[in-house]
Amino acid sequence: ASTLAIASYNFNNNLLDSTGSNNGTGTSITYATGKVGNAAIFNGTSSIVKMTGFNTGFNGVSFSVSQ
């Protein structure tokens, strides 16, 4: 099984991908002081990150989201 990162976001006032070209666009995300730099705040209902450079669906493919 592959363990390649598709994207990695630091959420330090932006959604820039630190692994390459899959910068995100956010909806309903705000930022506040975090433990290191700033942190993204997701509201639990409508906050999302869309990967603008990644166009392949995840149909039948396992993936994870981690912090």
PDB file with one MODEL, atoms N, CA, C and O in Angstrom:
MODEL        1
ATOM      1  N   ALA A   1       0.838  -1.188   0.000  1.00  0.00           N
ATOM      2  CA  ALA A   1       0.000   0.000   0.000  1.00  0.00           C
ATOM      3  C   ALA A   1       0.878   1.243   0.000  1.00  0.00           C
ATOM      4  O   ALA A   1       1.904   1.288   0.679  1.00  0.00           O
ATOM      5  N   SER A   2       0.480   2.226  -0.744  1.00  0.00           N
ATOM      6  CA  SER A   2       1.221   3.473  -0.841  1.00  0.00           C
ATOM      7  C   SER A   2       0.911   4.373   0.345  1.00  0.00           C
ATOM      8  O   SER A   2      -0.220   4.402   0.831  1.00  0.00           O
ATOM      9  N   THR A   3       1.908   5.100   0.806  1.00  0.00           N
ATOM     10  CA  THR A   3       1.708   6.056   1.899  1.00  0.00           C
ATOM     11  C   THR A   3       2.121   7.455   1.477  1.00  0.00           C
ATOM     12  O   THR A   3       2.571   8.248   2.304  1.00  0.00           O
ATOM     13  N   LEU A   4       1.972   7.759   0.210  1.00  0.00           N
ATOM     14  CA  LEU A   4       2.350   9.071  -0.294  1.00  0.00           C
ATOM     15  C   LEU A   4       1.393  10.140   0.213  1.00  0.00           C
ATOM     16  O   LEU A   4       0.183   9.924   0.267  1.00  0.00           O
ATOM     17  N   ALA A   5       1.930  11.274   0.577  1.00  0.00           N
ATOM     18  CA  ALA A   5       1.091  12.410   0.980  1.00  0.00           C
ATOM     19  C   ALA A   5       0.567  13.107  -0.266  1.00  0.00           C
ATOM     20  O   ALA A   5       1.331  13.421  -1.179  1.00  0.00           O
ATOM     21  N   ILE A   6      -0.723  13.344  -0.298  1.00  0.00           N
ATOM     22  CA  ILE A   6      -1.338  14.089  -1.393  1.00  0.00           C
ATOM     23  C   ILE A   6      -1.166  15.578  -1.148  1.00  0.00           C
ATOM     24  O   ILE A   6      -0.908  16.349  -2.072  1.00  0.00           O
ATOM     25  N   ALA A   7      -1.313  15.971   0.108  1.00  0.00           N
ATOM     26  CA  ALA A   7      -1.152  17.370   0.492  1.00  0.00           C
ATOM     27  C   ALA A   7      -0.870  17.446   1.981  1.00  0.00           C
ATOM     28  O   ALA A   7      -1.230  16.546   2.741  1.00  0.00           O
ATOM     29  N   SER A   8      -0.226  18.522   2.388  1.00  0.00           N
ATOM     30  CA  SER A   8       0.019  18.776   3.803  1.00  0.00           C
ATOM     31  C   SER A   8      -0.172  20.271   4.046  1.00  0.00           C
ATOM     32  O   SER A   8       0.512  21.103   3.449  1.00  0.00           O
ATOM     33  N   TYR A   9      -1.099  20.592   4.917  1.00  0.00           N
ATOM     34  CA  TYR A   9      -1.421  21.991   5.200  1.00  0.00           C
ATOM     35  C   TYR A   9      -1.007  22.349   6.622  1.00  0.00           C
ATOM     36  O   TYR A   9      -1.375  21.660   7.573  1.00  0.00           O
ATOM     37  N   ASN A  10      -0.241  23.430   6.766  1.00  0.00           N
ATOM     38  CA  ASN A  10       0.152  23.913   8.089  1.00  0.00           C
ATOM     39  C   ASN A  10      -0.945  24.749   8.733  1.00  0.00           C
ATOM     40  O   ASN A  10      -0.936  24.945   9.948  1.00  0.00           O
ATOM     41  N   PHE A  11      -1.885  25.243   7.942  1.00  0.00           N
ATOM     42  CA  PHE A  11      -2.995  26.078   8.410  1.00  0.00           C
ATOM     43  C   PHE A  11      -2.517  27.333   9.124  1.00  0.00           C
ATOM     44  O   PHE A  11      -3.205  27.831  10.015  1.00  0.00           O
ATOM     45  N   ASN A  12      -1.360  27.853   8.754  1.00  0.00           N
ATOM     46  CA  ASN A  12      -0.829  29.062   9.367  1.00  0.00           C
ATOM     47  C   ASN A  12      -1.273  30.272   8.537  1.00  0.00           C
ATOM     48  O   ASN A  12      -0.479  30.855   7.799  1.00  0.00           O
ATOM     49  N   ASN A  13      -2.539  30.634   8.668  1.00  0.00           N
ATOM     50  CA  ASN A  13      -3.161  31.751   7.945  1.00  0.00           C
ATOM     51  C   ASN A  13      -3.330  31.510   6.453  1.00  0.00           C
ATOM     52  O   ASN A  13      -3.630  32.445   5.710  1.00  0.00           O
ATOM     53  N   ASN A  14      -3.143  30.276   6.002  1.00  0.00           N
ATOM     54  CA  ASN A  14      -3.348  29.972   4.585  1.00  0.00           C
ATOM     55  C   ASN A  14      -3.531  28.475   4.399  1.00  0.00           C
ATOM     56  O   ASN A  14      -3.413  27.696   5.345  1.00  0.00           O
ATOM     57  N   LEU A  15      -3.822  28.083   3.158  1.00  0.00           N
ATOM     58  CA  LEU A  15      -4.004  26.676   2.811  1.00  0.00           C
ATOM     59  C   LEU A  15      -3.008  26.262   1.731  1.00  0.00           C
ATOM     60  O   LEU A  15      -3.358  25.581   0.767  1.00  0.00           O
ATOM     61  N   LEU A  16      -1.749  26.692   1.918  1.00  0.00           N
ATOM     62  CA  LEU A  16      -0.691  26.322   0.987  1.00  0.00           C
ATOM     63  C   LEU A  16      -0.216  24.909   1.304  1.00  0.00           C
ATOM     64  O   LEU A  16      -0.028  24.557   2.468  1.00  0.00           O
ATOM     65  N   ASP A  17      -0.024  24.103   0.265  1.00  0.00           N
ATOM     66  CA  ASP A  17       0.432  22.723   0.401  1.00  0.00           C
ATOM     67  C   ASP A  17       1.945  22.705   0.544  1.00  0.00           C
ATOM     68  O   ASP A  17       2.656  23.128  -0.367  1.00  0.00           O
ATOM     69  N   SER A  18       2.444  22.225   1.669  1.00  0.00           N
ATOM     70  CA  SER A  18       3.890  22.201   1.888  1.00  0.00           C
ATOM     71  C   SER A  18       4.576  21.046   1.163  1.00  0.00           C
ATOM     72  O   SER A  18       5.806  20.987   1.159  1.00  0.00           O
ATOM     73  N   THR A  19       3.821  20.116   0.543  1.00  0.00           N
ATOM     74  CA  THR A  19       4.436  19.008  -0.195  1.00  0.00           C
ATOM     75  C   THR A  19       4.493  19.252  -1.690  1.00  0.00           C
ATOM     76  O   THR A  19       5.162  18.504  -2.403  1.00  0.00           O
ATOM     77  N   GLY A  20       3.810  20.282  -2.189  1.00  0.00           N
ATOM     78  CA  GLY A  20       3.828  20.490  -3.631  1.00  0.00           C
ATOM     79  C   GLY A  20       2.760  21.425  -4.134  1.00  0.00           C
ATOM     80  O   GLY A  20       2.658  22.565  -3.679  1.00  0.00           O
ATOM     81  N   SER A  21       1.952  20.946  -5.083  1.00  0.00           N
ATOM     82  CA  SER A  21       1.077  21.835  -5.835  1.00  0.00           C
ATOM     83  C   SER A  21      -0.414  21.681  -5.562  1.00  0.00           C
ATOM     84  O   SER A  21      -1.230  22.117  -6.372  1.00  0.00           O
ATOM     85  N   ASN A  22      -0.785  21.075  -4.448  1.00  0.00           N
ATOM     86  CA  ASN A  22      -2.206  20.893  -4.133  1.00  0.00           C
ATOM     87  C   ASN A  22      -2.697  21.918  -3.116  1.00  0.00           C
ATOM     88  O   ASN A  22      -3.309  21.566  -2.108  1.00  0.00           O
ATOM     89  N   ASN A  23      -2.420  23.185  -3.394  1.00  0.00           N
ATOM     90  CA  ASN A  23      -2.905  24.233  -2.505  1.00  0.00           C
ATOM     91  C   ASN A  23      -4.418  24.132  -2.381  1.00  0.00           C
ATOM     92  O   ASN A  23      -5.105  23.744  -3.325  1.00  0.00           O
ATOM     93  N   GLY A  24      -4.920  24.478  -1.226  1.00  0.00           N
ATOM     94  CA  GLY A  24      -6.344  24.371  -0.981  1.00  0.00           C
ATOM     95  C   GLY A  24      -7.049  25.705  -1.060  1.00  0.00           C
ATOM     96  O   GLY A  24      -6.434  26.767  -0.973  1.00  0.00           O
ATOM     97  N   THR A  25      -8.354  25.622  -1.227  1.00  0.00           N
ATOM     98  CA  THR A  25      -9.215  26.793  -1.083  1.00  0.00           C
ATOM     99  C   THR A  25     -10.183  26.468   0.037  1.00  0.00           C
ATOM    100  O   THR A  25     -10.729  25.366   0.101  1.00  0.00           O
ATOM    101  N   GLY A  26     -10.388  27.415   0.899  1.00  0.00           N
ATOM    102  CA  GLY A  26     -11.213  27.164   2.069  1.00  0.00           C
ATOM    103  C   GLY A  26     -12.554  27.858   2.014  1.00  0.00           C
ATOM    104  O   GLY A  26     -12.708  28.913   1.398  1.00  0.00           O
ATOM    105  N   THR A  27     -13.518  27.244   2.671  1.00  0.00           N
ATOM    106  CA  THR A  27     -14.846  27.816   2.852  1.00  0.00           C
ATOM    107  C   THR A  27     -15.163  27.796   4.341  1.00  0.00           C
ATOM    108  O   THR A  27     -15.032  26.760   4.994  1.00  0.00           O
ATOM    109  N   SER A  28     -15.572  28.919   4.870  1.00  0.00           N
ATOM    110  CA  SER A  28     -15.986  29.044   6.281  1.00  0.00           C
ATOM    111  C   SER A  28     -14.878  28.631   7.248  1.00  0.00           C
ATOM    112  O   SER A  28     -15.140  27.960   8.246  1.00  0.00           O
ATOM    113  N   ILE A  29     -13.643  29.033   6.952  1.00  0.00           N
ATOM    114  CA  ILE A  29     -12.512  28.773   7.840  1.00  0.00           C
ATOM    115  C   ILE A  29     -11.986  30.103   8.347  1.00  0.00           C
ATOM    116  O   ILE A  29     -11.805  31.042   7.572  1.00  0.00           O
ATOM    117  N   THR A  30     -11.742  30.183   9.646  1.00  0.00           N
ATOM    118  CA  THR A  30     -11.101  31.351  10.233  1.00  0.00           C
ATOM    119  C   THR A  30      -9.804  30.890  10.892  1.00  0.00           C
ATOM    120  O   THR A  30      -9.551  29.690  10.996  1.00  0.00           O
ATOM    121  N   TYR A  31      -8.987  31.838  11.334  1.00  0.00           N
ATOM    122  CA  TYR A  31      -7.697  31.508  11.927  1.00  0.00           C
ATOM    123  C   TYR A  31      -7.564  32.203  13.279  1.00  0.00           C
ATOM    124  O   TYR A  31      -8.081  33.301  13.485  1.00  0.00           O
ATOM    125  N   ALA A  32      -6.863  31.542  14.190  1.00  0.00           N
ATOM    126  CA  ALA A  32      -6.608  32.092  15.516  1.00  0.00           C
ATOM    127  C   ALA A  32      -5.221  31.657  15.961  1.00  0.00           C
ATOM    128  O   ALA A  32      -4.593  30.816  15.317  1.00  0.00           O
ATOM    129  N   THR A  33      -4.747  32.224  17.053  1.00  0.00           N
ATOM    130  CA  THR A  33      -3.445  31.858  17.596  1.00  0.00           C
ATOM    131  C   THR A  33      -3.442  30.387  17.981  1.00  0.00           C
ATOM    132  O   THR A  33      -4.332  29.914  18.687  1.00  0.00           O
ATOM    133  N   GLY A  34      -2.422  29.666  17.504  1.00  0.00           N
ATOM    134  CA  GLY A  34      -2.291  28.245  17.817  1.00  0.00           C
ATOM    135  C   GLY A  34      -1.117  28.000  18.739  1.00  0.00           C
ATOM    136  O   GLY A  34      -0.538  28.945  19.274  1.00  0.00           O
ATOM    137  N   LYS A  35      -0.759  26.744  18.930  1.00  0.00           N
ATOM    138  CA  LYS A  35       0.398  26.405  19.763  1.00  0.00           C
ATOM    139  C   LYS A  35       1.686  26.886  19.115  1.00  0.00           C
ATOM    140  O   LYS A  35       2.589  27.364  19.801  1.00  0.00           O
ATOM    141  N   VAL A  36       1.776  26.759  17.785  1.00  0.00           N
ATOM    142  CA  VAL A  36       2.908  27.257  17.010  1.00  0.00           C
ATOM    143  C   VAL A  36       2.334  28.025  15.834  1.00  0.00           C
ATOM    144  O   VAL A  36       1.690  27.426  14.972  1.00  0.00           O
ATOM    145  N   GLY A  37       2.543  29.310  15.772  1.00  0.00           N
ATOM    146  CA  GLY A  37       1.937  30.109  14.702  1.00  0.00           C
ATOM    147  C   GLY A  37       0.436  30.216  14.894  1.00  0.00           C
ATOM    148  O   GLY A  37      -0.046  30.388  16.014  1.00  0.00           O
ATOM    149  N   ASN A  38      -0.294  30.113  13.807  1.00  0.00           N
ATOM    150  CA  ASN A  38      -1.749  30.192  13.874  1.00  0.00           C
ATOM    151  C   ASN A  38      -2.368  28.851  13.547  1.00  0.00           C
ATOM    152  O   ASN A  38      -1.686  27.933  13.090  1.00  0.00           O
ATOM    153  N   ALA A  39      -3.662  28.743  13.782  1.00  0.00           N
ATOM    154  CA  ALA A  39      -4.389  27.504  13.552  1.00  0.00           C
ATOM    155  C   ALA A  39      -5.691  27.805  12.837  1.00  0.00           C
ATOM    156  O   ALA A  39      -6.277  28.872  13.019  1.00  0.00           O
ATOM    157  N   ALA A  40      -6.143  26.859  12.020  1.00  0.00           N
ATOM    158  CA  ALA A  40      -7.426  26.993  11.335  1.00  0.00           C
ATOM    159  C   ALA A  40      -8.544  26.580  12.284  1.00  0.00           C
ATOM    160  O   ALA A  40      -8.402  25.643  13.071  1.00  0.00           O
ATOM    161  N   ILE A  41      -9.647  27.293  12.192  1.00  0.00           N
ATOM    162  CA  ILE A  41     -10.831  26.950  12.976  1.00  0.00           C
ATOM    163  C   ILE A  41     -11.919  26.506  12.007  1.00  0.00           C
ATOM    164  O   ILE A  41     -12.350  27.272  11.146  1.00  0.00           O
ATOM    165  N   PHE A  42     -12.360  25.251  12.160  1.00  0.00           N
ATOM    166  CA  PHE A  42     -13.445  24.700  11.358  1.00  0.00           C
ATOM    167  C   PHE A  42     -14.713  24.749  12.202  1.00  0.00           C
ATOM    168  O   PHE A  42     -14.687  24.371  13.373  1.00  0.00           O
ATOM    169  N   ASN A  43     -15.827  25.211  11.624  1.00  0.00           N
ATOM    170  CA  ASN A  43     -17.033  25.435  12.410  1.00  0.00           C
ATOM    171  C   ASN A  43     -17.867  24.182  12.673  1.00  0.00           C
ATOM    172  O   ASN A  43     -18.859  24.251  13.398  1.00  0.00           O
ATOM    173  N   GLY A  44     -17.486  23.044  12.102  1.00  0.00           N
ATOM    174  CA  GLY A  44     -18.192  21.802  12.373  1.00  0.00           C
ATOM    175  C   GLY A  44     -19.388  21.541  11.472  1.00  0.00           C
ATOM    176  O   GLY A  44     -19.994  20.471  11.544  1.00  0.00           O
ATOM    177  N   THR A  45     -19.738  22.504  10.624  1.00  0.00           N
ATOM    178  CA  THR A  45     -20.882  22.289   9.734  1.00  0.00           C
ATOM    179  C   THR A  45     -20.572  22.596   8.278  1.00  0.00           C
ATOM    180  O   THR A  45     -20.860  21.781   7.401  1.00  0.00           O
ATOM    181  N   SER A  46     -19.988  23.759   8.005  1.00  0.00           N
ATOM    182  CA  SER A  46     -19.801  24.142   6.601  1.00  0.00           C
ATOM    183  C   SER A  46     -18.348  24.416   6.222  1.00  0.00           C
ATOM    184  O   SER A  46     -18.076  24.756   5.071  1.00  0.00           O
ATOM    185  N   SER A  47     -17.416  24.278   7.147  1.00  0.00           N
ATOM    186  CA  SER A  47     -16.004  24.522   6.835  1.00  0.00           C
ATOM    187  C   SER A  47     -15.432  23.361   6.031  1.00  0.00           C
ATOM    188  O   SER A  47     -15.568  22.197   6.409  1.00  0.00           O
ATOM    189  N   ILE A  48     -14.785  23.701   4.908  1.00  0.00           N
ATOM    190  CA  ILE A  48     -14.155  22.674   4.079  1.00  0.00           C
ATOM    191  C   ILE A  48     -12.864  23.205   3.476  1.00  0.00           C
ATOM    192  O   ILE A  48     -12.652  24.414   3.387  1.00  0.00           O
ATOM    193  N   VAL A  49     -12.002  22.272   3.062  1.00  0.00           N
ATOM    194  CA  VAL A  49     -10.812  22.584   2.279  1.00  0.00           C
ATOM    195  C   VAL A  49     -10.914  21.784   1.000  1.00  0.00           C
ATOM    196  O   VAL A  49     -11.049  20.561   1.042  1.00  0.00           O
ATOM    197  N   LYS A  50     -10.851  22.456  -0.138  1.00  0.00           N
ATOM    198  CA  LYS A  50     -10.826  21.787  -1.433  1.00  0.00           C
ATOM    199  C   LYS A  50      -9.410  21.851  -1.971  1.00  0.00           C
ATOM    200  O   LYS A  50      -8.782  22.910  -1.978  1.00  0.00           O
ATOM    201  N   MET A  51      -8.911  20.701  -2.427  1.00  0.00           N
ATOM    202  CA  MET A  51      -7.584  20.657  -3.048  1.00  0.00           C
ATOM    203  C   MET A  51      -7.737  21.071  -4.493  1.00  0.00           C
ATOM    204  O   MET A  51      -8.346  20.354  -5.288  1.00  0.00           O
ATOM    205  N   THR A  52      -7.190  22.221  -4.840  1.00  0.00           N
ATOM    206  CA  THR A  52      -7.392  22.772  -6.177  1.00  0.00           C
ATOM    207  C   THR A  52      -6.571  22.074  -7.249  1.00  0.00           C
ATOM    208  O   THR A  52      -6.946  22.120  -8.420  1.00  0.00           O
ATOM    209  N   GLY A  53      -5.460  21.427  -6.892  1.00  0.00           N
ATOM    210  CA  GLY A  53      -4.605  20.791  -7.885  1.00  0.00           C
ATOM    211  C   GLY A  53      -4.798  19.300  -8.011  1.00  0.00           C
ATOM    212  O   GLY A  53      -4.104  18.658  -8.800  1.00  0.00           O
ATOM    213  N   PHE A  54      -5.721  18.726  -7.256  1.00  0.00           N
ATOM    214  CA  PHE A  54      -5.910  17.277  -7.230  1.00  0.00           C
ATOM    215  C   PHE A  54      -7.299  16.961  -7.749  1.00  0.00           C
ATOM    216  O   PHE A  54      -8.291  17.261  -7.085  1.00  0.00           O
ATOM    217  N   ASN A  55      -7.386  16.357  -8.932  1.00  0.00           N
ATOM    218  CA  ASN A  55      -8.671  16.161  -9.589  1.00  0.00           C
ATOM    219  C   ASN A  55      -9.162  14.725  -9.617  1.00  0.00           C
ATOM    220  O   ASN A  55     -10.231  14.472 -10.174  1.00  0.00           O
ATOM    221  N   THR A  56      -8.441  13.777  -9.048  1.00  0.00           N
ATOM    222  CA  THR A  56      -8.850  12.375  -9.067  1.00  0.00           C
ATOM    223  C   THR A  56      -9.694  12.073  -7.843  1.00  0.00           C
ATOM    224  O   THR A  56      -9.343  12.480  -6.735  1.00  0.00           O
ATOM    225  N   GLY A  57     -10.787  11.376  -8.021  1.00  0.00           N
ATOM    226  CA  GLY A  57     -11.654  11.003  -6.909  1.00  0.00           C
ATOM    227  C   GLY A  57     -11.048   9.903  -6.064  1.00  0.00           C
ATOM    228  O   GLY A  57     -10.063   9.280  -6.461  1.00  0.00           O
ATOM    229  N   PHE A  58     -11.627   9.662  -4.910  1.00  0.00           N
ATOM    230  CA  PHE A  58     -11.155   8.637  -3.988  1.00  0.00           C
ATOM    231  C   PHE A  58     -12.009   7.378  -4.055  1.00  0.00           C
ATOM    232  O   PHE A  58     -11.984   6.582  -3.116  1.00  0.00           O
ATOM    233  N   ASN A  59     -12.753   7.173  -5.115  1.00  0.00           N
ATOM    234  CA  ASN A  59     -13.643   6.018  -5.217  1.00  0.00           C
ATOM    235  C   ASN A  59     -12.889   4.711  -4.989  1.00  0.00           C
ATOM    236  O   ASN A  59     -12.023   4.341  -5.781  1.00  0.00           O
ATOM    237  N   GLY A  60     -13.223   4.014  -3.900  1.00  0.00           N
ATOM    238  CA  GLY A  60     -12.619   2.726  -3.608  1.00  0.00           C
ATOM    239  C   GLY A  60     -11.203   2.782  -3.104  1.00  0.00           C
ATOM    240  O   GLY A  60     -10.578   1.734  -2.940  1.00  0.00           O
ATOM    241  N   VAL A  61     -10.665   3.963  -2.850  1.00  0.00           N
ATOM    242  CA  VAL A  61      -9.292   4.110  -2.383  1.00  0.00           C
ATOM    243  C   VAL A  61      -9.300   4.516  -0.914  1.00  0.00           C
ATOM    244  O   VAL A  61      -9.991   5.463  -0.535  1.00  0.00           O
ATOM    245  N   SER A  62      -8.546   3.816  -0.094  1.00  0.00           N
ATOM    246  CA  SER A  62      -8.449   4.173   1.317  1.00  0.00           C
ATOM    247  C   SER A  62      -7.562   5.396   1.476  1.00  0.00           C
ATOM    248  O   SER A  62      -6.543   5.523   0.797  1.00  0.00           O
ATOM    249  N   PHE A  63      -7.947   6.295   2.370  1.00  0.00           N
ATOM    250  CA  PHE A  63      -7.116   7.446   2.675  1.00  0.00           C
ATOM    251  C   PHE A  63      -7.359   7.865   4.106  1.00  0.00           C
ATOM    252  O   PHE A  63      -8.326   7.426   4.729  1.00  0.00           O
ATOM    253  N   SER A  64      -6.493   8.708   4.632  1.00  0.00           N
ATOM    254  CA  SER A  64      -6.653   9.182   6.002  1.00  0.00           C
ATOM    255  C   SER A  64      -6.378  10.669   6.079  1.00  0.00           C
ATOM    256  O   SER A  64      -5.708  11.250   5.224  1.00  0.00           O
ATOM    257  N   VAL A  65      -6.906  11.254   7.111  1.00  0.00           N
ATOM    258  CA  VAL A  65      -6.660  12.646   7.451  1.00  0.00           C
ATOM    259  C   VAL A  65      -6.077  12.633   8.852  1.00  0.00           C
ATOM    260  O   VAL A  65      -6.657  12.039   9.761  1.00  0.00           O
ATOM    261  N   SER A  66      -4.942  13.278   9.034  1.00  0.00           N
ATOM    262  CA  SER A  66      -4.319  13.273  10.352  1.00  0.00           C
ATOM    263  C   SER A  66      -3.779  14.639  10.688  1.00  0.00           C
ATOM    264  O   SER A  66      -3.624  15.500   9.823  1.00  0.00           O
ATOM    265  N   GLN A  67      -3.498  14.820  11.955  1.00  0.00           N
ATOM    266  CA  GLN A  67      -2.958  16.108  12.390  1.00  0.00           C
ATOM    267  C   GLN A  67      -1.491  16.008  12.688  1.00  0.00           C
ATOM    268  O   GLN A  67      -0.870  17.000  13.069  1.00  0.00           O
TER     269      GLN A  67
ENDMDL
END
